Structure formats: structure tokens, C-alpha cells
XYZ file of C-alpha atoms in Angstrom:
708
model
C -9.056 -2.911 -32.637
C -10.031 -6.589 -32.592
C -7.935 -7.254 -29.476
C -9.312 -4.324 -27.492
C -12.864 -5.084 -28.579
C -12.440 -8.638 -27.273
C -10.989 -7.351 -24.000
C -13.876 -4.933 -23.599
C -16.505 -7.603 -24.257
C -14.870 -10.039 -21.816
C -14.702 -7.384 -19.119
C -18.285 -6.274 -19.713
C -19.603 -9.840 -19.532
C -17.689 -10.447 -16.288
C -19.080 -7.253 -14.738
C -22.553 -8.236 -15.872
C -22.276 -11.577 -14.110
C -21.027 -9.926 -10.901
C -23.730 -7.273 -10.935
C -26.713 -9.431 -11.871
C -26.056 -12.771 -10.155
C -28.250 -13.005 -7.047
C -29.149 -16.026 -4.933
C -26.623 -18.237 -6.704
C -22.955 -19.084 -6.355
C -20.605 -17.665 -8.976
C -17.053 -18.616 -9.838
C -14.187 -16.476 -8.555
C -12.867 -16.484 -12.126
C -15.357 -13.732 -12.991
C -13.638 -11.359 -10.554
C -10.281 -11.996 -12.224
C -11.669 -11.413 -15.728
C -13.444 -8.209 -14.674
C -10.321 -6.894 -12.967
C -7.790 -7.714 -15.687
C -10.058 -6.461 -18.479
C -10.661 -3.161 -16.676
C -6.957 -2.717 -15.863
C -5.887 -3.370 -19.452
C -8.281 -0.794 -20.895
C -7.444 1.778 -18.223
C -3.692 1.443 -18.704
C -3.845 1.459 -22.501
C -6.178 4.442 -22.853
C -6.790 6.449 -19.665
C -3.237 6.319 -18.315
C -1.847 7.198 -21.723
C -4.268 10.121 -22.005
C -3.146 11.495 -18.635
C 0.552 11.012 -19.348
C 0.662 12.593 -22.786
C -2.329 14.945 -22.832
C -2.606 16.173 -19.241
C 0.934 15.937 -17.890
C 2.650 16.233 -21.279
C 5.626 14.069 -20.365
C 8.811 15.027 -22.175
C 11.570 12.463 -22.601
C 13.980 15.095 -23.871
C 13.955 16.621 -20.383
C 16.521 15.343 -17.889
C 15.047 13.916 -14.693
C 16.510 14.552 -11.211
C 18.082 11.081 -11.295
C 20.211 12.215 -14.250
C 20.844 15.838 -13.256
C 21.500 15.313 -9.532
C 23.034 11.839 -9.520
C 25.012 11.341 -6.307
C 25.115 7.550 -5.979
C 23.162 7.663 -2.699
C 19.626 8.990 -3.206
C 19.666 10.159 -6.841
C 20.548 7.372 -9.259
C 19.147 6.559 -12.751
C 17.593 3.126 -12.300
C 16.432 0.633 -14.891
C 12.665 0.937 -15.249
C 12.143 -2.768 -14.462
C 14.110 -2.559 -11.229
C 12.367 0.697 -10.328
C 8.942 -0.807 -11.066
C 9.805 -3.605 -8.657
C 11.051 -1.192 -6.019
C 8.043 1.103 -6.319
C 5.514 -1.722 -6.245
C 7.201 -3.329 -3.248
C 7.312 0.022 -1.450
C 3.625 0.850 -1.925
C 2.185 -2.652 -1.514
C 1.843 -3.117 2.222
C -0.784 -4.427 4.607
C -3.692 -2.553 3.014
C -4.305 -4.648 -0.132
C -3.938 -7.839 1.899
C -6.091 -7.254 4.970
C -8.416 -4.403 3.949
C -10.453 -6.455 1.447
C -10.581 -9.368 3.910
C -12.216 -7.169 6.539
C -14.520 -5.463 4.026
C -15.760 -8.893 2.894
C -18.264 -8.795 5.761
C -20.314 -6.483 3.507
C -20.112 -8.879 0.545
C -17.738 -9.235 -2.357
C -19.430 -6.782 -4.737
C -19.065 -3.376 -2.959
C -15.401 -3.951 -2.160
C -14.589 -5.279 -5.628
C -16.223 -2.299 -7.348
C -14.270 0.128 -5.162
C -10.991 -1.746 -5.610
C -11.173 -1.742 -9.411
C -12.839 1.568 -10.243
C -11.183 3.309 -7.304
C -7.716 2.439 -8.561
C -8.463 3.346 -12.181
C -9.879 6.801 -11.512
C -8.298 7.723 -8.167
C -5.465 5.626 -6.749
C -3.353 5.097 -9.853
C -4.028 8.671 -10.997
C -2.818 10.049 -7.664
C 0.351 7.940 -7.740
C 1.255 8.889 -11.310
C 0.506 12.605 -11.027
C 2.303 13.034 -7.689
C 5.298 11.132 -9.092
C 5.373 13.445 -12.117
C 5.060 16.613 -10.031
C 7.780 15.538 -7.608
C 10.054 14.533 -10.479
C 9.640 17.984 -12.023
C 10.591 19.517 -8.636
C 13.864 17.682 -7.983
C 12.176 14.896 -6.036
C 10.542 17.140 -3.423
C 8.447 15.413 -0.745
C 4.675 15.729 -0.610
C 4.790 18.001 2.429
C 7.273 20.360 0.864
C 5.313 20.455 -2.413
C 2.223 21.369 -0.392
C 4.112 24.265 1.164
C 5.450 25.397 -2.217
C 2.151 25.127 -4.103
C -0.463 26.026 -1.491
C 1.395 28.616 0.571
C 2.924 28.980 4.009
C -0.231 28.494 6.111
C -1.717 25.540 4.254
C 1.758 24.198 3.561
C 2.796 24.315 7.214
C -0.396 22.507 8.216
C 0.221 19.929 5.481
C 3.804 19.326 6.634
C 2.657 18.664 10.196
C -0.260 16.468 9.125
C 1.724 14.445 6.598
C 4.686 13.789 8.886
C 2.580 12.800 11.908
C 0.292 10.570 9.848
C 3.325 8.893 8.292
C 4.727 7.962 11.713
C 1.408 6.308 12.570
C 1.290 4.427 9.249
C 4.863 3.141 9.577
C 4.304 1.947 13.144
C 1.097 0.136 12.154
C 2.818 -1.584 9.220
C 5.754 -2.571 11.418
C 3.358 -4.006 14.024
C 1.803 -6.254 11.372
C 5.291 -7.516 10.458
C 6.130 -8.214 14.104
C 2.882 -10.122 14.622
C 3.516 -12.199 11.502
C 7.153 -13.045 12.284
C 7.012 -13.497 16.054
C 7.987 -17.090 16.862
C 8.135 -17.959 13.149
C 11.636 -19.249 12.321
C 10.693 -19.978 8.701
C 9.531 -16.439 7.991
C 12.315 -14.785 9.980
C 15.077 -16.789 8.260
C 13.704 -16.324 4.729
C 13.216 -12.586 5.151
C 16.613 -12.146 6.826
C 18.267 -13.839 3.836
C 16.764 -11.317 1.420
C 19.111 -8.674 2.869
C 22.478 -10.279 1.889
C 20.935 -11.383 -1.421
C 19.912 -7.785 -2.119
C 23.366 -6.469 -1.195
C 24.912 -8.951 -3.614
C 22.473 -7.949 -6.366
C 23.223 -4.265 -5.815
C 26.990 -4.766 -6.113
C 26.568 -7.189 -9.024
C 24.401 -4.796 -11.028
C 26.447 -1.664 -10.322
C 30.026 -2.958 -10.130
C 30.430 -6.513 -11.401
C 27.989 -6.609 -14.349
C 26.560 -3.107 -14.910
C 23.289 -3.036 -16.808
C 22.727 -6.808 -16.732
C 19.254 -6.584 -15.220
C 17.874 -9.892 -16.516
C 21.018 -11.751 -15.497
C 20.944 -10.223 -12.018
C 17.238 -10.946 -11.696
C 17.670 -14.630 -12.513
C 20.421 -14.989 -9.921
C 18.344 -13.164 -7.329
C 15.223 -15.252 -7.973
C 17.166 -18.512 -7.677
C 18.715 -17.371 -4.391
C 15.304 -16.226 -3.133
C 13.714 -19.613 -3.895
C 16.590 -21.315 -2.079
C 16.095 -19.006 0.919
C 12.357 -19.785 1.066
C 12.931 -23.525 0.789
C 15.721 -23.356 3.368
C 13.410 -21.462 5.706
C 11.082 -24.456 5.810
C 14.065 -26.700 6.613
C 15.377 -24.309 9.288
C 12.009 -24.371 11.038
C 12.388 -28.133 11.506
C 16.103 -28.127 12.387
C 18.250 -27.267 15.372
C 18.539 -23.707 14.042
C 14.861 -23.047 14.729
C 15.598 -21.571 18.165
C 18.105 -19.123 16.664
C 15.510 -17.689 14.296
C 12.598 -17.862 16.725
C 12.518 -14.269 17.929
C 10.342 -12.571 20.494
C 8.277 -9.531 19.478
C 10.659 -7.296 21.444
C 13.698 -8.658 19.588
C 11.955 -8.186 16.259
C 11.262 -4.538 17.113
C 14.981 -3.981 17.721
C 15.993 -5.624 14.468
C 13.332 -3.716 12.505
C 14.599 -0.396 13.856
C 18.202 -1.285 12.960
C 17.198 -2.439 9.483
C 15.006 0.613 8.885
C 17.899 2.924 9.775
C 20.317 1.046 7.493
C 17.862 1.098 4.592
C 17.468 4.846 5.059
C 21.151 5.834 5.089
C 22.829 3.313 2.752
C 23.028 4.134 -0.980
C 19.683 3.329 -2.553
C 21.271 1.088 -5.210
C 23.008 -1.051 -2.565
C 20.143 -2.290 -0.386
C 16.736 -0.646 -0.747
C 16.111 -0.827 -4.513
C 17.490 -4.364 -5.094
C 15.768 -5.776 -1.991
C 12.422 -4.295 -2.970
C 12.932 -5.499 -6.537
C 13.752 -8.974 -5.211
C 10.700 -8.928 -2.949
C 8.539 -8.088 -5.952
C 9.323 -11.459 -7.522
C 8.017 -13.122 -4.383
C 4.964 -10.874 -4.233
C 4.009 -11.090 -7.891
C 4.951 -14.764 -8.052
C 2.655 -15.716 -5.172
C -0.243 -13.609 -6.463
C 0.185 -14.896 -10.035
C 0.299 -18.469 -8.722
C -2.846 -17.758 -6.762
C -4.587 -16.375 -9.868
C -3.606 -19.457 -11.870
C -4.844 -21.675 -9.036
C -8.190 -19.868 -9.015
C -8.537 -20.386 -12.764
C -7.668 -24.079 -12.473
C -9.730 -24.825 -9.366
C -12.576 -22.399 -10.161
C -13.707 -21.979 -6.537
C -17.113 -20.412 -5.990
C -17.792 -17.317 -3.907
C -19.393 -18.435 -0.658
C -20.069 -14.889 0.546
C -23.150 -13.064 -0.742
C -22.678 -10.250 -3.241
C -24.067 -7.768 -0.691
C -24.654 -8.891 2.889
C -27.101 -7.512 5.437
C -24.224 -5.813 7.282
C -23.732 -3.439 4.353
C -27.152 -1.978 5.076
C -27.407 -2.247 8.856
C -23.856 -1.174 9.711
C -23.712 -3.457 12.763
C -21.248 -6.048 11.460
C -19.093 -7.897 13.991
C -15.847 -7.292 12.057
C -16.183 -3.504 12.065
C -19.099 -1.182 12.753
C -20.469 1.364 10.309
C -22.500 1.455 7.111
C -21.184 0.774 3.626
C -20.721 4.490 3.029
C -18.242 5.639 4.122
C -16.565 2.765 5.950
C -15.982 0.259 3.149
C -13.968 2.989 1.387
C -11.945 3.550 4.555
C -11.392 -0.137 5.277
C -10.127 -0.775 1.738
C -7.459 1.874 1.293
C -4.338 0.476 -0.387
C -5.470 -1.323 -3.511
C -7.928 1.446 -4.418
C -6.620 4.768 -3.079
C -3.903 5.277 -0.475
C -2.244 8.428 0.798
C 0.824 6.422 1.771
C 1.536 5.867 -1.925
C 1.876 9.611 -2.451
C 4.730 9.596 0.054
C 6.601 6.965 -1.969
C 5.766 8.724 -5.252
C 7.323 11.888 -3.825
C 10.098 10.079 -1.972
C 12.507 7.524 -3.401
C 10.949 6.884 -6.829
C 11.191 10.402 -8.376
C 14.896 10.421 -7.513
C 15.489 7.190 -9.443
C 13.340 7.429 -12.580
C 15.199 7.758 -15.895
C 12.547 9.224 -18.207
C 9.363 11.202 -17.699
C 7.276 8.827 -19.819
C 8.078 6.044 -17.350
C 5.642 7.585 -14.847
C 2.893 5.724 -16.680
C 4.479 2.305 -16.146
C 5.786 2.935 -12.644
C 3.152 5.254 -11.171
C -0.028 3.968 -12.814
C 1.092 0.426 -13.620
C 2.404 -0.457 -10.168
C -0.849 0.700 -8.584
C -2.857 -1.523 -10.918
C -0.672 -4.420 -9.803
C -1.446 -3.653 -6.173
C -5.147 -3.421 -6.938
C -5.027 -6.931 -8.372
C -3.468 -8.091 -5.097
C -6.501 -6.629 -3.314
C -8.863 -8.465 -5.675
C -7.085 -11.743 -4.911
C -7.364 -11.019 -1.172
C -11.108 -10.460 -1.610
C -11.379 -13.810 -3.395
C -9.393 -15.576 -0.660
C -11.778 -14.255 1.998
C -14.999 -14.856 0.096
C -14.382 -18.472 -0.944
C -14.299 -19.435 2.746
C -17.403 -20.706 4.473
C -19.072 -17.587 5.954
C -19.340 -19.347 9.299
C -15.566 -19.833 9.419
C -14.971 -16.272 8.207
C -17.026 -14.740 11.010
C -15.606 -17.161 13.573
C -12.135 -15.902 12.683
C -12.866 -12.197 12.376
C -15.395 -11.517 15.127
C -14.032 -10.269 18.471
C -13.264 -12.700 21.281
C -15.783 -10.971 23.527
C -18.539 -12.016 21.134
C -17.293 -15.538 20.366
C -16.115 -16.736 23.755
C -13.158 -19.052 24.331
C -14.457 -22.415 23.098
C -15.496 -23.807 19.737
C -18.965 -24.447 21.179
C -19.464 -20.827 22.227
C -18.037 -19.596 18.915
C -20.384 -21.858 16.957
C -23.366 -20.513 18.908
C -22.263 -16.888 18.429
C -21.863 -17.358 14.678
C -25.343 -18.926 14.562
C -26.725 -15.778 16.193
C -25.201 -13.801 13.335
C -27.166 -15.919 10.849
C -24.466 -18.365 9.753
C -23.737 -21.968 10.570
C -20.539 -23.780 11.482
C -20.255 -26.692 13.882
C -17.678 -27.013 16.680
C -16.242 -30.018 14.844
C -15.747 -27.956 11.687
C -13.943 -25.245 13.687
C -11.616 -27.838 15.193
C -10.983 -29.419 11.795
C -10.195 -26.068 10.181
C -7.581 -25.301 12.862
C -6.052 -28.783 12.682
C -5.802 -28.586 8.877
C -3.403 -25.618 9.140
C -1.736 -26.878 12.337
C -3.044 -24.080 14.554
C -4.406 -24.548 18.066
C -7.450 -22.441 17.239
C -8.767 -20.107 14.564
C -11.351 -18.471 16.815
C -11.114 -14.654 16.962
C -7.978 -14.519 14.797
C -8.838 -10.946 13.897
C -6.905 -8.470 11.777
C -7.422 -10.094 8.381
C -3.980 -11.664 7.949
C -4.852 -15.141 9.365
C -8.050 -15.253 7.281
C -6.094 -14.405 4.147
C -3.593 -17.165 4.948
C -6.395 -19.719 5.398
C -7.997 -18.626 2.128
C -4.709 -18.805 0.241
C -3.962 -22.249 1.675
C -7.375 -23.470 0.541
C -6.806 -22.179 -2.989
C -3.228 -23.461 -3.306
C -3.919 -26.867 -1.768
C -6.828 -27.442 -4.149
C -4.317 -27.421 -7.011
C -0.975 -28.293 -5.432
C -0.748 -31.125 -2.919
C -4.308 -31.476 -1.681
C -5.420 -31.376 1.959
C -2.078 -32.784 3.148
C -0.323 -29.590 2.021
C -2.820 -27.124 3.495
C -0.668 -26.483 6.593
C 2.408 -25.904 4.403
C 0.584 -23.362 2.265
C -0.879 -21.652 5.347
C 2.540 -21.038 6.897
C 3.901 -20.055 3.485
C 1.150 -17.428 3.270
C 2.011 -16.067 6.737
C 5.646 -15.663 5.656
C 4.533 -14.133 2.363
C 2.441 -11.526 4.187
C 5.355 -10.497 6.398
C 7.665 -10.130 3.380
C 4.939 -8.244 1.534
C 4.564 -5.663 4.280
C 8.194 -5.248 5.365
C 9.186 -3.547 2.122
C 6.853 -0.648 2.897
C 8.574 -0.097 6.243
C 12.098 0.289 4.822
C 11.063 2.489 1.890
C 8.712 4.460 4.131
C 11.512 5.183 6.580
C 13.684 6.598 3.837
C 10.773 8.690 2.578
C 10.193 9.918 6.118
C 13.805 11.016 6.216
C 13.348 12.970 2.974
C 10.232 14.603 4.364
C 11.856 15.556 7.654
C 14.856 16.974 5.796
C 12.573 19.064 3.585
C 10.705 20.326 6.649
C 13.805 21.196 8.672
C 15.428 22.673 5.573
C 12.893 25.483 5.776
C 14.494 26.381 9.110
C 18.161 25.602 8.405
C 19.255 25.075 4.789
C 21.942 22.379 5.332
C 19.382 19.979 6.842
C 17.443 20.105 3.601
C 20.408 18.804 1.581
C 19.889 15.070 1.028
C 23.619 14.543 0.415
C 24.756 16.121 3.716
C 25.708 13.084 5.778
C 25.141 14.476 9.315
C 21.649 15.561 8.316
C 20.925 12.190 6.684
C 21.972 10.230 9.765
C 20.236 12.534 12.252
C 16.884 12.675 10.440
C 16.955 8.916 9.776
C 17.482 8.299 13.483
C 14.600 10.592 14.404
C 12.202 8.816 12.031
C 13.056 5.248 13.106
C 13.018 6.178 16.792
C 9.615 7.852 16.359
C 7.833 4.875 14.821
C 10.023 2.504 16.817
C 8.796 4.032 20.080
C 5.127 3.502 19.227
C 5.916 0.002 17.975
C 7.846 -0.951 21.145
C 5.103 0.382 23.406
C 2.462 -1.462 21.397
C 4.335 -4.754 21.575
C 4.630 -4.509 25.354
C 1.148 -3.156 26.069
C -1.934 -4.414 24.166
C -3.646 -1.082 24.859
C -0.628 1.200 24.478
C 1.735 2.541 21.852
C 0.594 2.038 18.303
C -2.410 0.031 19.544
C -3.645 3.335 20.938
C -3.514 4.974 17.493
C -4.424 1.970 15.324
C -8.125 3.008 15.030
C -6.927 6.112 13.162
C -5.066 4.133 10.497
C -7.765 3.977 7.805
C -9.018 7.538 8.156
C -5.514 9.008 8.476
C -4.388 7.218 5.324
C -7.322 8.472 3.283
C -6.983 12.007 4.667
C -3.385 11.864 3.456
C -4.717 10.974 -0.006
C -6.895 14.074 0.160
C -3.794 16.165 0.838
C -1.974 14.569 -2.113
C -4.888 15.083 -4.515
C -5.237 18.681 -3.313
C -1.583 19.364 -4.079
C -1.906 17.680 -7.480
C -5.033 19.625 -8.429
C -3.506 22.932 -7.319
C -0.337 22.283 -9.304
C -2.345 21.477 -12.445
C -4.386 24.676 -12.148
C -1.321 26.839 -11.485
C 0.463 25.375 -14.509
C -2.351 26.403 -16.856
C -4.076 23.014 -17.046
C -7.425 24.122 -15.621
C -9.426 22.179 -18.205
C -7.703 18.968 -17.069
C -7.933 19.629 -13.320
C -10.947 17.296 -13.108
C -8.557 14.355 -13.484
C -7.454 14.824 -9.874
C -10.261 17.164 -8.765
C -13.040 14.570 -9.054
C -11.150 11.937 -6.999
C -10.359 14.675 -4.480
C -14.045 15.571 -4.103
C -14.962 11.905 -3.591
C -12.154 11.239 -1.132
C -12.920 14.388 0.846
C -16.593 13.413 1.064
C -15.728 9.913 2.260
C -13.043 10.814 4.773
C -14.735 13.870 6.250
C -17.985 11.919 6.635
C -16.101 9.104 8.343
C -14.272 11.591 10.568
C -17.556 13.256 11.546
C -19.066 9.903 12.491
C -15.972 8.784 14.408
C -16.052 12.004 16.427
C -19.766 12.722 16.882
C -21.577 9.382 16.540
C -23.551 8.379 19.638
C -22.893 4.699 18.869
C -19.951 3.590 21.064
C -18.912 1.014 18.449
C -18.304 3.891 16.014
C -17.771 7.177 17.849
C -14.596 7.695 19.874
C -16.200 10.025 22.401
C -19.276 7.798 22.720
C -16.905 4.940 23.498
C -15.138 7.136 26.032
C -18.443 7.938 27.753
C -19.413 4.265 27.874
C -16.191 3.210 29.595
C -16.224 6.224 31.909
C -19.721 5.293 33.079
C -18.609 1.685 33.583
C -15.711 2.907 35.730
C -18.168 4.764 37.951
C -20.123 1.520 38.377
C -16.930 -0.418 39.098
C -17.490 -2.574 36.000
C -14.761 -3.911 33.672
C -15.631 -4.099 29.956
C -13.739 -5.985 27.222
C -11.062 -5.615 25.960
C -9.991 -4.216 29.347
C -9.061 -6.769 31.974
C -8.667 -4.448 34.959
C -9.704 -1.007 36.163
C -6.306 0.287 35.057
C -7.077 -0.966 31.555
C -10.445 0.763 31.718
C -8.779 4.111 32.377
C -6.376 3.404 29.491
C -9.298 2.792 27.129
C -10.841 6.110 28.203
C -7.541 7.873 27.494
C -7.139 6.129 24.124
C -10.667 7.034 23.032
C -10.083 10.649 23.990
C -6.776 10.834 22.114
C -8.236 9.162 19.017
C -11.267 11.453 19.022
C -9.175 14.594 19.357
C -6.718 13.504 16.646
C -9.514 12.467 14.263
C -11.088 15.911 14.630
C -7.713 17.638 14.338
C -6.700 15.772 11.178
C -10.064 16.493 9.555
C -9.729 20.170 10.436
C -6.198 20.225 8.993
C -7.403 18.766 5.704
C -10.216 21.329 5.508
C -7.683 24.137 6.060
C -5.446 22.705 3.334
C -8.310 22.348 0.829
C -9.615 25.873 1.532
C -6.120 27.368 1.138
C -5.669 25.445 -2.097
C -9.020 26.687 -3.392
C -7.950 30.289 -2.754
C -4.700 29.690 -4.643
C -6.578 28.077 -7.555
C -9.013 31.001 -7.813
C -6.106 33.434 -7.777
C -4.361 31.416 -10.496
C -7.448 31.421 -12.724
C -8.015 35.160 -12.310
C -4.386 36.128 -12.727
C -3.361 37.430 -16.133
C 0.158 36.151 -15.611
C 1.041 32.587 -14.587
C 1.791 32.216 -10.900
C 5.427 31.460 -9.977
C 6.329 27.839 -10.578
C 8.525 25.616 -8.441
C 9.461 23.375 -11.353
C 13.171 22.889 -11.989
C 14.491 24.551 -15.175
C 14.573 22.508 -18.361
C 17.824 20.614 -18.974
C 18.182 18.428 -22.038
C 18.601 14.742 -21.285
C 21.568 12.736 -22.495
C 20.167 9.387 -21.407
C 18.431 6.883 -23.653
C 15.878 4.640 -21.986
C 12.634 2.970 -23.098
C 9.419 4.029 -21.402
C 7.540 0.727 -21.143
C 8.253 -2.611 -19.567
C 9.531 -3.919 -22.899
C 12.133 -2.214 -25.060
C 10.367 -0.777 -28.090
C 13.115 1.574 -29.188
C 12.926 3.191 -32.606
C 15.160 0.588 -34.249
C 13.359 -2.334 -32.605
C 10.012 -0.834 -33.573
C 11.087 -0.672 -37.212
C 12.100 -4.321 -37.090
C 8.705 -5.295 -35.739
C 6.658 -3.394 -38.313
C 8.876 -4.040 -41.268
C 9.975 -0.462 -41.707
C 12.774 0.597 -43.965
C 16.267 1.615 -42.938
C 16.873 4.481 -40.566
C 15.683 7.738 -42.030
C 12.821 6.240 -44.049
C 9.195 6.343 -43.030
C 8.481 2.615 -43.210
C 5.035 1.143 -43.695
C 3.648 0.755 -40.174
């Protein structure tokens, strides 16, 4: 009671400082205290309530990993390894770049959404979907939608989920390509994680079964060596070998994605993701420690003018709904539901572990988003807007960029812009949009303030670029495997053998289809700045959050059908919020008359310019102008179509829920029959087994009650 009271007071004080401080600079430490205090309380109380009261987890029940073990997709996996795999699989570009972009509206709106969004929506979605999929033999989200909602809504959900997933995977892969292109350090270090992971997989399964800590120590040492060697390679004669073009990186990503999808999960995917987690958590933890030691102040205002006017240079649109679309992963992400109904439910040992893996991993990702927000907001606002505003606004020189930033209401001199670029050994930082470069600059500023000083700023900057690529790549490999599961489930409705995850021809064929699908959009995007995935990139945020609406709809329907109507608010309230946000955003993207927001308004603007013979940025020719018109049309149609699909799914689900409430008999369930488990495994990160618990509390011998 004393501990949790202290945690509550610390968190409340931190939130009070964030909410009430106006016109003064505050330390970034307050964001860390507010986040960690909120996470601790949510995990200890709310997550436990959902796990044991709402879901009623049962550790006597065998999970699919135990019942269907095949050594390829179904395999009981140590909870620590699985936590690492799941976190690495869900933590992609979103928690890194989303908060950076949303910082144009101030640190307070984004921080509130990141923390409270994850507690009441994102982590809840991940845990509940993981539980539901685990109870249904690891079924994919699309197939669960078909089973729970019905053929019409289910068919629409399958199409929506699969198409959105292809877009998400291609976008994530594009971020990796951009980060690794012509970066021998990053390419070498990431390439080395593959043989290290293969070794760890064999070591843990064949050479030293069950020795997780031992395997982890070996893997971490090898990973540190690979990172250090990457810096050496970049300065050696091997640099040319690992300096790859974007086209070459696309080829290697497709090959790797296919291998990660078809090889046994214990051999490559799980150990590599687990290994990557050490790098991810290590860098973020080091960053948190650096913030505490250096105590940097937040340079950005709590709420900027762009939150109210909606005419920010980074992205257009008012705070509602666009800050909740820009910050997806880290608060609420539909992509996570694909992982929670993909690889993870086929690997989990005990039902109670959904709390650690589903809810806990999402809290970890949310903290990554908080650190990204800090990294963006400790930068001088002039530098932030000089990096994140479009080139058309800033011009090509430091003088023009300085003048453009001054017009936005901020100040940074041409000399300061040159110095900032020279400090990280870049030719220029002007119009380095996308969020990733800004995050790297912010991280380098934080790290160098504690380790090495200004002389090490360039080292930390390039380290951060490599870290971002590693961070995102793990979502591509796991996502590809999940896409294979989803496609198999979908095609299995047509021909049963294709739905069998252990039928090798089906595994290879569906894996090839998935990697070639996102690989095509990626290849086209790399070769054409207005084509391929670049054409669909504007749909990324909305599509991801619409996918979350599908997941929360499935979860709510399943709870109602299983007789848990009184607890349906747990997922129903987040569903209502997410639907309001995403459908509002979709409406504005389709029907807004502002060409910086509405797709069709943008189409009309460029079409009129074509009639006048005028070329508008980002187009560089009349051919590009026609491409922009096509892209705007496609994006507008797809945005409307996806919104309509989600409405159909929600309406179908509502009909099913009403029928379930009115029915005197429970509706048919798709849960697998109960089978008693023979496995013994702890539920939390630490092993508090019955015997160990008695030792800690001074209980008597086995069979006595003790005095806890």
C-alpha cells in the first residue's frame, strides 16, 4: 500500500506539472515520471482486472502452442523470449516518428494520448485479441472477424485487413530502406543479427535447451560486437561491400521476409526479434537515464498555435482528429492486432501470460513513443521546423530556410542551421522530413550531453539512424509471417488444405504472395518518388487506425457472445473513440475543400494547374502532375472505401451483439474445446512459482498455509 501510494503521488505530481506549467520551461524528467507512474498503476491493477475478471484466464487450459506443437509455427516459448519477440514485432516506425511529427502541436496533447491511449485502448486491444486468438487455435484477425461477425461482415473484414496489411508492410519496409541506403554501419550490424539469431535458436533448442539467460548473455555480447564492428566496417575497405543501393536493399528485404516466414519460428524469427529487443530496450533505457542525468528542458510549448489553427507545416489538420491519427503505434495501433492474432498466440505457454506479453509489451512501446516526443521537443523549435517543413516552403538554402521558419514565428539563423548539420556530419538538415532524422538529432543531443560531449554528437546521430532501422525491420519479418497466416486462413475458406499452416506447399505459396505484394509496392516506390508505396503512404495513419477499429469490433463482439456483456465496455469504449476519430478523419480526407487535407480537393487543385500549364511541387514535370492527380484520386477512393468497410463491419457486429443479448441460448462459439495443460510455466517476467513464493513470504512446508 505504501509503495503504490508513493507511485500514485509521484505520477499525480508529474501530471500536475505538465498540465499547469504555462509560459515556462519544464524538465523532460516530468514526462518520464508521469509515464512510468501511470504504466505501473495500469499494469498492476487495470491489466490484472481485465485478465482475471473479464477474460478469466485459466492456466489449467492447454494453449495452442502446447496442443498443436509442430516445431514450425506452434511452439511453446519461454515467456521472456516471447515478450521480446512480441515487442520487437509490434514496435515499428509508429512510436518513433509519429510523436516527432505530432510535436508540431506541442508536447502535451501527444503525451496525453500516448499514455492514456495505451492504458485504456492500445494495450487492452493487444491483450484481448491475443487471448481471443489463443482460445481459437491462433486464428488470424480476419478469420476471427468472419467467425464472430458472420459471412458478410467477415468477408469485408478479410478484404480490408489483408489489403491494409500490405500497405502497412510496404510503408515500414520503405522506412528501413531509407534508413539503410548507403549506410554500411547499419547494413552490416543488422545483417549480423541474422546469423546470431540462427545460432541462438539452435543453442536454445538443441545445444542447451531451456537456458534462456545463458543464451541471452551470449546473444547480447555478440550483438554489441556486431554494432561496434559496424562502426569499424564503415571506416574500412569493407564499406563498399555493405554500402547498398535502395534497389539492392529491396531485393534483400524480400528474400529475408520470405525466409522469416517459412523457416521454423524458433530458428530465426523469435530469437532475432528477442535479440533486437535488447538493442531496442537498451537504447531507450539509456536514453531515459541520459534524460534523468542531463535533465534537458522542453523547448516546445505545451500546446502550440498549430493545434488550434490546423495549418501546421508538418501536417495539416486540427488537433482532433489528426493528432490521434499521426500518433498510432505507441497509443493504439491496428497492426498490433495482426501480431496478437498471428505468431504470438501460437507460441504462448500459459493463458495468464497474455497480461505480460499483450499488455506489458504495449506499455513498453508507449514508453518508446514518450522518449521520441522528448527527443523532438528538446530541440530548438526553429531547428525542428527547419527539418520537418516541406522543401517547397523552406527553399534550398539555409538563408531561405531561416526566413521561412521566421515566417512561422520561430527563429534560427543560417549559421545555426549550418552548425547543426556539421555537428552530425550531414550536408544539410533542411527539409529532412519524415520524423526519423529529427529523432536521430534529438537522440544525439541527449546522448552526447552525458556521453562524450559535442565531439560524439555525430557518432550518436549515426548510431540512432542504425537503431531506427533495426527497430523497424523486426515488424517487417513478423508482419510477413502474420500476412501468410492471414492469407492461409482466407484461402482456407475456399480450399481446406491452404488453411493448414503445416502444409508446406501452402506455406511457401502464400509466403511468396505476401512478400511479392508488399515488395512490388516497395520496389515501385524506391524507383519513383510519386509511385508505388509513395502513392499509398498518405493512407498509412488512417488505415492503421481503421484496422484497430476492426480489431476492437471483433473483441467486443466476442465478449458479448461469450456472455460477458457487462464487461463489453472494456473494448467497447475504445472502439467508440477510435471509430469517432478515424471516421471523422476519413470524412475530412475525402470531403474537405482544403487541398492540404482533402484528397479530392488536392486532385482538383492539380487538375486546374494542368489546364493552366503550371507545375506545382512536389511535381517536377507535367507527367508528374498527372501522377499526382491519379494518386489523389486513388487515395480518396480508398479512404472512402475503407471507411465504408469499417461501417459495414461495425453494423454487422452490432446486429450480432443484439441477437446474442436477446437469445435465450448462447450463440455458437468458435473457441477450441478445453484440454488440460501438462506444462508448468510462470505467468510474469519473474518466476514466482508456488515454492519460490513460499520461500519469499516465509511460508511453511508444502501443504501448509504459511503466514503470508
